[in-house]
Amino acid sequence: MISVEDWALIRRLVADGVPQRQVARDLGVGRSTVARALASDRPPKYERPAVTTAFTSFEPLVRHLLMDHPDMPATVIAERVGWTGSISWFRDNVRRLRPEHRPVDPSDRLTWLPGDAAQCDLWFPPRKIPLEDGSRALLPVLVIVCAHSRFMLGRMIPTRHTADLLLGMWELLLRLGRVPRRLIWDNESGIGRGKRHAEGVGAFTSTLATTLQRLRPYDPESKGVVERRNGFFETSFMPGREFSSPSDFNAQFIDWLDIANARTVRTIKAKPVERLVVDLAAMLALPPVAPALGWANRIRLGRDYYVRVDSNDYSVDPAVIGRIVDVQADLEHVEVRHDGRLVARHQRVWARGQIVTDAAHVTTAKALREQYLQPAPPQPQHQALVRDLADYDRAFGIIDGLADTIDEGEVA
């Protein structure tokens, strides 16, 4: 077999008018080789001739099983067809045949109308962020991209819990100033799994009068706009940056998004800030009343005057020990109220397993403890009341009757 260079040279020489016999003589090949090179429209390629192997007799049976069950494990197929040879080689052959029998799932090109949809996702920056206790953690960034204008919004949040996801979405929508008619998510556990939304998601979307659409598994193309932005963040925002805290990350990210949204996007040949005007005009207005969001809990405050939010404990005024308190937390603060009165307020901690204490609460607890340990004051001794028995005689007329009897006896 001749090389690709000889094949190309033969075709060029003959095209320049050199006789085939002279080309064969100059290159030292046979005239039949020259004829085959001219007849072939593709470069020569060595291909091993097909030979019969131990798998050949099993291939029809394997294809039959894959036709009805394309995801059947190779080990199960080997058992069904009675294979006794090398399982690794059998797996290689099954892997070669499987794509031919897997159902096809076409992906259409999508057109996004103004105001129709915003794609939502969690992006995990490939760098750990310093936290309050000195530790570092990979934290999620909630990203929302308006599908029509490609306008990007984002914010780092503490956890993937439903409460934090809804708080982050509400903050970004407030920053946007309008509500898209559809919020598109994948199967994020904090948003919902299967056919049901996570608790609180339905009330959130109902308040906003919008629809939250969760995509079926293995359908990244329907959320490709935000997926590509996540990769864009890693290549354009992250390089060369250092972050001292989550708030520092958010400040840098928001400043950079203002610059990125003013750049021309190749796919739409426009700047997101320019198309945002049309996008916002077709969206829904923000609700007149903010939805009920955040971490919420109602408990009876125990002797250990702390309440737990996520994995951290926060102190409460010990004066309300034994009473019902309402715990509320957002992305920034933790507040505790008793009968509407604020009894504790702390900055929310993003580190895990922390104890946050207000010094005033410790002082109050010490005073209450000392008061409790003091002995009770002695009770005043009251003098027992003694009743004259003559009073009872007078009450029942016994004294008067006795006096009349004595008078009558003296007269007699």
Coordinates of C-alpha atoms in Angstrom, one line a residue:
M1 CA 0.0 0.0 0.0
I2 CA 1.4 3.4 -1.0
S3 CA 1.6 6.3 1.4
V4 CA -0.7 9.3 1.4
E5 CA 2.1 11.5 0.0
D6 CA 2.6 9.1 -3.0
W7 CA -1.1 8.9 -3.6
A8 CA -1.3 12.7 -3.7
L9 CA 1.8 12.9 -5.9
I10 CA 0.4 10.4 -8.4
R11 CA -2.8 12.3 -8.8
R12 CA -1.0 15.7 -9.2
L13 CA 1.5 14.3 -11.8
V14 CA -1.2 12.7 -13.9
A15 CA -3.3 15.9 -13.6
D16 CA -0.3 17.8 -15.0
G17 CA -0.2 15.6 -18.1
V18 CA 2.5 13.1 -17.2
P19 CA 1.7 9.6 -18.6
Q20 CA 0.7 7.0 -16.1
R21 CA 3.5 4.6 -17.4
Q22 CA 6.2 7.3 -16.7
V23 CA 4.7 8.1 -13.3
A24 CA 4.9 4.4 -12.4
R25 CA 8.5 4.2 -13.6
D26 CA 9.6 7.4 -11.8
L27 CA 8.0 6.4 -8.5
G28 CA 9.0 2.8 -8.7
V29 CA 5.4 1.4 -8.4
G30 CA 3.3 -0.7 -10.6
R31 CA 1.0 0.7 -13.3
S32 CA -2.0 -1.0 -11.5
T33 CA -1.0 0.9 -8.3
V34 CA -1.2 4.2 -10.3
A35 CA -4.5 3.2 -11.7
R36 CA -6.0 2.4 -8.2
A37 CA -4.6 5.7 -6.9
L38 CA -6.4 7.6 -9.7
A39 CA -9.7 5.6 -9.2
S40 CA -9.7 6.2 -5.4
D41 CA -11.2 9.5 -4.2
R42 CA -9.9 9.1 -0.6
P43 CA -6.4 8.7 0.7
P44 CA -5.2 5.1 1.3
K45 CA -5.9 3.8 4.7
Y46 CA -4.9 0.5 6.2
E47 CA -7.8 -1.5 7.5
R48 CA -7.5 -4.9 9.1
P49 CA -9.6 -7.5 7.3
A50 CA -12.5 -8.8 9.2
V51 CA -11.9 -12.0 10.9
T52 CA -14.1 -14.4 12.8
T53 CA -13.7 -14.1 16.6
A54 CA -15.2 -15.8 19.6
F55 CA -17.6 -12.9 19.9
T56 CA -18.9 -13.2 16.3
S57 CA -21.3 -16.1 17.1
F58 CA -22.7 -14.2 20.2
E59 CA -23.2 -10.8 18.4
P60 CA -26.7 -11.5 17.0
L61 CA -27.9 -12.5 20.5
V62 CA -26.3 -9.4 22.1
R63 CA -27.9 -7.2 19.4
H64 CA -31.3 -8.8 20.1
L65 CA -31.0 -8.0 23.8
L66 CA -29.8 -4.5 23.2
M67 CA -32.7 -3.8 20.8
D68 CA -35.2 -4.2 23.6
H69 CA -33.0 -3.2 26.6
P70 CA -30.2 -0.8 25.4
D71 CA -29.1 0.0 28.9
M72 CA -28.8 -3.6 30.1
P73 CA -25.4 -4.1 31.9
A74 CA -22.8 -6.0 30.0
T75 CA -22.4 -8.5 32.8
V76 CA -26.1 -9.4 32.6
I77 CA -25.9 -9.7 28.9
A78 CA -22.9 -12.1 29.2
E79 CA -25.0 -14.2 31.6
R80 CA -28.0 -14.3 29.3
V81 CA -26.1 -15.3 26.2
G82 CA -23.8 -17.8 28.0
W83 CA -20.5 -16.0 27.5
T84 CA -17.6 -17.7 29.3
G85 CA -14.6 -15.8 27.9
S86 CA -12.9 -12.6 29.1
I87 CA -15.5 -10.2 30.5
S88 CA -13.4 -7.1 29.8
W89 CA -13.3 -8.0 26.1
F90 CA -17.0 -8.8 26.1
R91 CA -17.6 -5.3 27.7
D92 CA -15.6 -3.7 24.9
N93 CA -17.7 -5.3 22.2
V94 CA -21.0 -4.5 24.0
R95 CA -19.8 -0.8 24.3
R96 CA -19.2 -0.8 20.6
L97 CA -22.7 -2.1 19.8
R98 CA -24.7 -0.2 22.4
P99 CA -24.8 3.2 20.6
E100 CA -26.4 1.6 17.6
H101 CA -29.4 0.5 19.6
R102 CA -29.9 3.4 22.0
P103 CA -33.0 5.6 21.3
V104 CA -32.2 8.9 19.6
D105 CA -33.1 12.1 21.5
P106 CA -32.9 15.0 19.1
S107 CA -32.2 18.5 20.4
D108 CA -34.0 21.3 18.7
R109 CA -32.6 24.8 18.2
L110 CA -34.6 27.0 20.7
T111 CA -35.9 30.5 20.1
W112 CA -36.3 32.6 23.2
L113 CA -39.0 35.3 23.1
P114 CA -38.7 38.5 25.1
G115 CA -39.7 38.2 28.7
D116 CA -40.5 34.5 28.3
A117 CA -37.8 32.7 30.3
A118 CA -34.8 32.9 32.5
Q119 CA -32.5 30.0 33.0
C120 CA -31.3 29.3 36.6
D121 CA -28.4 27.2 37.7
L122 CA -25.8 26.8 40.5
W123 CA -22.2 27.5 39.5
F124 CA -19.4 26.2 41.8
P125 CA -16.3 28.4 41.4
P126 CA -13.1 26.2 41.3
R127 CA -11.6 28.0 44.3
K128 CA -12.3 27.7 48.0
I129 CA -13.6 30.9 49.8
P130 CA -12.3 31.8 53.3
L131 CA -15.0 31.6 56.0
E132 CA -15.4 33.1 59.5
D133 CA -13.6 30.3 61.4
G134 CA -10.5 30.4 59.1
S135 CA -11.7 27.4 57.1
R136 CA -12.2 27.4 53.3
A137 CA -15.1 25.9 51.3
L138 CA -16.5 25.6 47.8
L139 CA -19.7 27.6 47.9
P140 CA -22.4 27.7 45.2
V141 CA -23.2 30.8 43.1
L142 CA -26.8 31.2 42.0
V143 CA -26.9 32.4 38.4
I144 CA -29.9 33.6 36.5
V145 CA -29.6 34.5 32.8
C146 CA -32.5 36.1 30.8
A147 CA -32.8 33.8 27.8
H148 CA -33.7 36.5 25.2
S149 CA -31.3 39.2 26.2
R150 CA -28.6 37.0 27.7
F151 CA -28.5 39.4 30.7
M152 CA -26.6 37.8 33.6
L153 CA -27.2 38.0 37.3
G154 CA -25.4 36.1 40.1
R155 CA -24.8 35.9 43.8
M156 CA -22.9 33.5 46.1
I157 CA -25.2 31.8 48.7
P158 CA -24.3 29.8 51.8
T159 CA -26.0 26.4 50.9
R160 CA -28.1 24.6 48.4
H161 CA -31.0 24.4 50.8
T162 CA -34.4 25.5 49.5
A163 CA -34.5 28.5 51.8
D164 CA -31.2 29.9 50.5
L165 CA -32.1 29.2 46.9
L166 CA -35.4 31.1 47.1
L167 CA -33.7 33.9 49.0
G168 CA -31.1 34.2 46.3
M169 CA -33.7 34.1 43.5
W170 CA -35.7 36.8 45.1
E171 CA -32.7 39.0 45.6
L172 CA -31.7 38.6 42.0
L173 CA -35.2 39.3 40.7
L174 CA -35.3 42.4 42.9
R175 CA -32.1 43.5 41.2
L176 CA -33.6 42.8 37.8
G177 CA -36.8 44.7 38.7
R178 CA -39.1 42.3 36.8
V179 CA -40.2 38.7 36.9
P180 CA -39.7 36.4 33.8
R181 CA -42.8 34.3 32.9
R182 CA -40.8 31.1 33.3
L183 CA -37.9 30.2 35.6
I184 CA -36.1 27.1 34.1
W185 CA -34.2 24.8 36.5
D186 CA -32.7 21.4 36.2
N187 CA -33.4 18.7 38.8
E188 CA -31.7 20.6 41.7
S189 CA -32.6 18.9 45.0
G190 CA -33.4 22.2 46.7
I191 CA -35.9 23.0 43.9
G192 CA -37.5 19.6 43.5
R193 CA -37.2 16.1 42.3
G194 CA -39.4 13.9 40.3
K195 CA -42.9 15.4 39.8
R196 CA -43.0 17.5 43.0
H197 CA -41.4 20.8 43.8
A198 CA -39.6 21.2 47.1
E199 CA -41.6 22.7 50.0
G200 CA -42.0 26.4 49.7
V201 CA -41.2 26.6 45.9
G202 CA -44.9 26.5 44.9
A203 CA -45.8 29.3 47.3
F204 CA -42.9 31.4 46.0
T205 CA -43.9 31.0 42.3
S206 CA -47.5 31.6 43.1
T207 CA -46.7 34.9 44.8
L208 CA -44.6 36.0 41.8
A209 CA -47.4 34.7 39.4
T210 CA -44.7 32.9 37.4
T211 CA -44.0 29.3 36.4
L212 CA -41.0 27.2 37.6
Q213 CA -40.2 24.6 34.9
R214 CA -37.9 21.7 35.9
L215 CA -36.2 19.9 33.1
R216 CA -36.1 16.2 32.8
P217 CA -32.8 14.5 33.6
Y218 CA -30.0 14.4 30.9
D219 CA -31.4 17.4 29.0
P220 CA -28.6 20.0 29.3
E221 CA -29.4 21.5 25.9
S222 CA -32.6 23.1 27.2
K223 CA -30.5 25.0 29.7
G224 CA -27.5 25.6 27.5
V225 CA -27.6 29.4 27.8
V226 CA -26.8 29.4 31.5
E227 CA -24.5 26.4 31.2
R228 CA -22.3 28.3 28.8
R229 CA -22.2 31.3 31.1
N230 CA -20.9 29.1 33.9
G231 CA -17.9 28.1 31.7
F232 CA -17.5 31.8 30.7
F233 CA -17.2 32.8 34.4
E234 CA -14.4 30.3 35.0
T235 CA -12.4 31.5 32.0
S236 CA -13.1 35.2 32.2
F237 CA -13.9 36.1 35.8
M238 CA -11.9 33.7 38.0
P239 CA -8.3 34.0 36.6
G240 CA -6.1 36.2 38.7
R241 CA -8.6 37.0 41.4
E242 CA -8.3 36.5 45.2
F243 CA -11.3 36.6 47.6
S244 CA -11.2 37.3 51.3
S245 CA -14.8 36.3 52.1
P246 CA -18.1 35.5 50.4
S247 CA -19.1 39.2 50.6
D248 CA -15.8 40.1 48.8
F249 CA -16.6 37.6 46.1
N250 CA -20.1 39.0 45.6
A251 CA -18.8 42.5 45.4
Q252 CA -16.2 41.6 42.7
F253 CA -18.7 39.4 40.8
I254 CA -21.4 42.1 40.6
D255 CA -18.9 44.7 39.4
W256 CA -17.6 42.3 36.7
L257 CA -21.1 41.4 35.6
D258 CA -21.8 45.1 34.8
I259 CA -18.8 45.0 32.4
A260 CA -19.7 41.5 31.0
N261 CA -23.3 42.5 30.3
A262 CA -22.1 45.5 28.2
R263 CA -20.1 43.2 25.8
T264 CA -21.4 42.0 22.5
V265 CA -22.6 38.4 22.5
R266 CA -21.6 36.6 19.4
T267 CA -24.7 34.4 19.1
I268 CA -27.2 37.3 19.3
K269 CA -24.8 40.0 17.8
A270 CA -25.9 42.5 20.4
K271 CA -25.1 43.6 24.0
P272 CA -27.3 42.1 26.7
V273 CA -27.9 45.6 28.2
E274 CA -29.3 46.8 24.9
R275 CA -31.7 43.9 24.5
L276 CA -32.7 44.0 28.2
V277 CA -35.1 46.9 27.6
V278 CA -37.3 44.8 25.3
D279 CA -36.9 41.8 27.6
L280 CA -38.1 43.6 30.7
A281 CA -41.0 45.2 28.9
A282 CA -42.5 41.7 28.3
M283 CA -41.9 40.4 31.8
L284 CA -44.2 40.4 34.8
A285 CA -44.2 43.1 37.5
L286 CA -42.8 42.3 40.9
P287 CA -45.5 41.3 43.4
P288 CA -46.9 44.1 45.7
V289 CA -46.1 42.0 48.7
A290 CA -42.8 40.2 49.1
P291 CA -43.1 36.4 49.4
A292 CA -42.5 34.7 52.8
L293 CA -38.9 33.5 52.5
G294 CA -35.9 32.4 54.6
W295 CA -35.3 30.0 57.4
A296 CA -38.3 30.0 59.8
N297 CA -38.9 28.0 63.0
R298 CA -41.0 28.4 66.1
I299 CA -39.7 26.7 69.3
R300 CA -39.8 27.0 73.0
L301 CA -36.5 28.4 74.2
G302 CA -34.7 26.0 76.5
R303 CA -32.4 26.6 79.4
D304 CA -29.5 26.5 76.9
Y305 CA -30.6 29.8 75.4
Y306 CA -29.5 29.1 71.8
V307 CA -31.4 28.5 68.6
R308 CA -30.1 26.6 65.6
V309 CA -30.1 27.8 62.0
D310 CA -28.6 25.4 59.4
S311 CA -25.7 24.0 61.4
N312 CA -24.9 27.0 63.6
D313 CA -26.2 28.0 67.1
Y314 CA -27.1 31.6 68.0
S315 CA -27.7 33.0 71.5
V316 CA -31.1 34.5 72.6
D317 CA -32.0 36.8 75.5
P318 CA -32.2 34.4 78.5
A319 CA -35.2 36.4 79.8
V320 CA -37.5 34.5 77.4
I321 CA -36.3 31.0 78.5
G322 CA -39.3 28.7 78.5
R323 CA -41.3 30.9 76.1
I324 CA -42.2 30.4 72.5
V325 CA -39.9 32.3 70.1
D326 CA -39.9 32.8 66.3
V327 CA -36.6 32.3 64.5
Q328 CA -36.1 34.0 61.1
A329 CA -33.0 34.0 59.0
D330 CA -32.1 35.3 55.5
L331 CA -28.7 35.3 53.7
E332 CA -27.3 38.0 56.0
H333 CA -28.9 38.0 59.4
V334 CA -30.6 35.8 62.0
E335 CA -33.4 37.3 64.1
V336 CA -35.4 35.9 67.0
R337 CA -38.6 37.4 68.3
H338 CA -41.0 36.8 71.2
D339 CA -44.5 38.1 70.7
G340 CA -43.2 40.3 67.9
R341 CA -40.5 41.8 70.1
L342 CA -36.9 41.4 68.9
V343 CA -34.9 39.4 71.5
A344 CA -31.8 38.5 69.3
R345 CA -30.1 39.6 66.1
H346 CA -26.9 38.2 64.7
Q347 CA -24.9 38.3 61.5
R348 CA -25.4 35.0 59.8
V349 CA -22.3 32.8 59.8
W350 CA -21.5 30.7 56.7
A351 CA -19.0 28.4 58.4
R352 CA -20.3 25.1 59.7
G353 CA -20.8 24.1 63.4
Q354 CA -20.2 27.5 64.9
I355 CA -21.6 29.0 68.2
V356 CA -22.4 32.7 67.9
T357 CA -22.9 34.4 71.3
D358 CA -24.0 38.0 72.2
A359 CA -22.0 39.2 75.3
A360 CA -25.2 40.9 76.6
H361 CA -27.0 37.5 76.7
V362 CA -24.2 36.0 78.7
T363 CA -24.4 38.9 81.2
T364 CA -28.1 38.5 81.5
A365 CA -27.8 34.7 82.0
K366 CA -25.3 35.2 84.8
A367 CA -27.6 37.7 86.6
L368 CA -30.5 35.3 86.3
R369 CA -28.5 32.4 87.5
E370 CA -27.2 34.3 90.6
Q371 CA -30.8 35.3 91.4
Y372 CA -32.0 31.7 91.1
L373 CA -29.3 30.4 93.4
Q374 CA -30.0 32.9 96.2
P375 CA -32.0 31.4 99.2
A376 CA -35.6 32.3 99.4
P377 CA -36.3 35.1 102.0
P378 CA -38.0 33.8 105.3
Q379 CA -41.8 34.1 105.3
P380 CA -43.3 36.3 108.1
Q381 CA -44.8 34.3 111.0
H382 CA -48.5 35.1 111.5
Q383 CA -49.9 34.8 115.1
A384 CA -52.6 32.1 115.3
L385 CA -56.1 33.4 115.9
V386 CA -57.7 32.1 119.1
R387 CA -61.4 32.4 119.4
D388 CA -63.1 32.8 122.8
L389 CA -65.5 29.9 123.3
A390 CA -68.0 32.3 124.9
D391 CA -68.5 33.9 121.5
Y392 CA -70.0 30.6 120.3
D393 CA -72.2 30.4 123.4
R394 CA -73.5 33.9 122.7
A395 CA -74.1 33.1 119.1
F396 CA -76.3 30.1 119.9
G397 CA -78.0 31.9 122.9
I398 CA -76.5 29.5 125.5
I399 CA -75.3 32.3 127.8
D400 CA -78.6 34.1 127.9
G401 CA -80.6 31.0 128.6
L402 CA -78.3 30.0 131.4
A403 CA -78.7 33.5 133.0
D404 CA -82.5 33.3 132.9
T405 CA -82.5 29.9 134.7
I406 CA -80.3 31.3 137.4
D407 CA -82.6 34.3 138.0
E408 CA -85.6 32.1 138.3
G409 CA -83.9 29.9 140.9
E410 CA -83.0 32.9 143.1
V411 CA -86.6 34.1 143.2
A412 CA -87.9 30.8 144.2

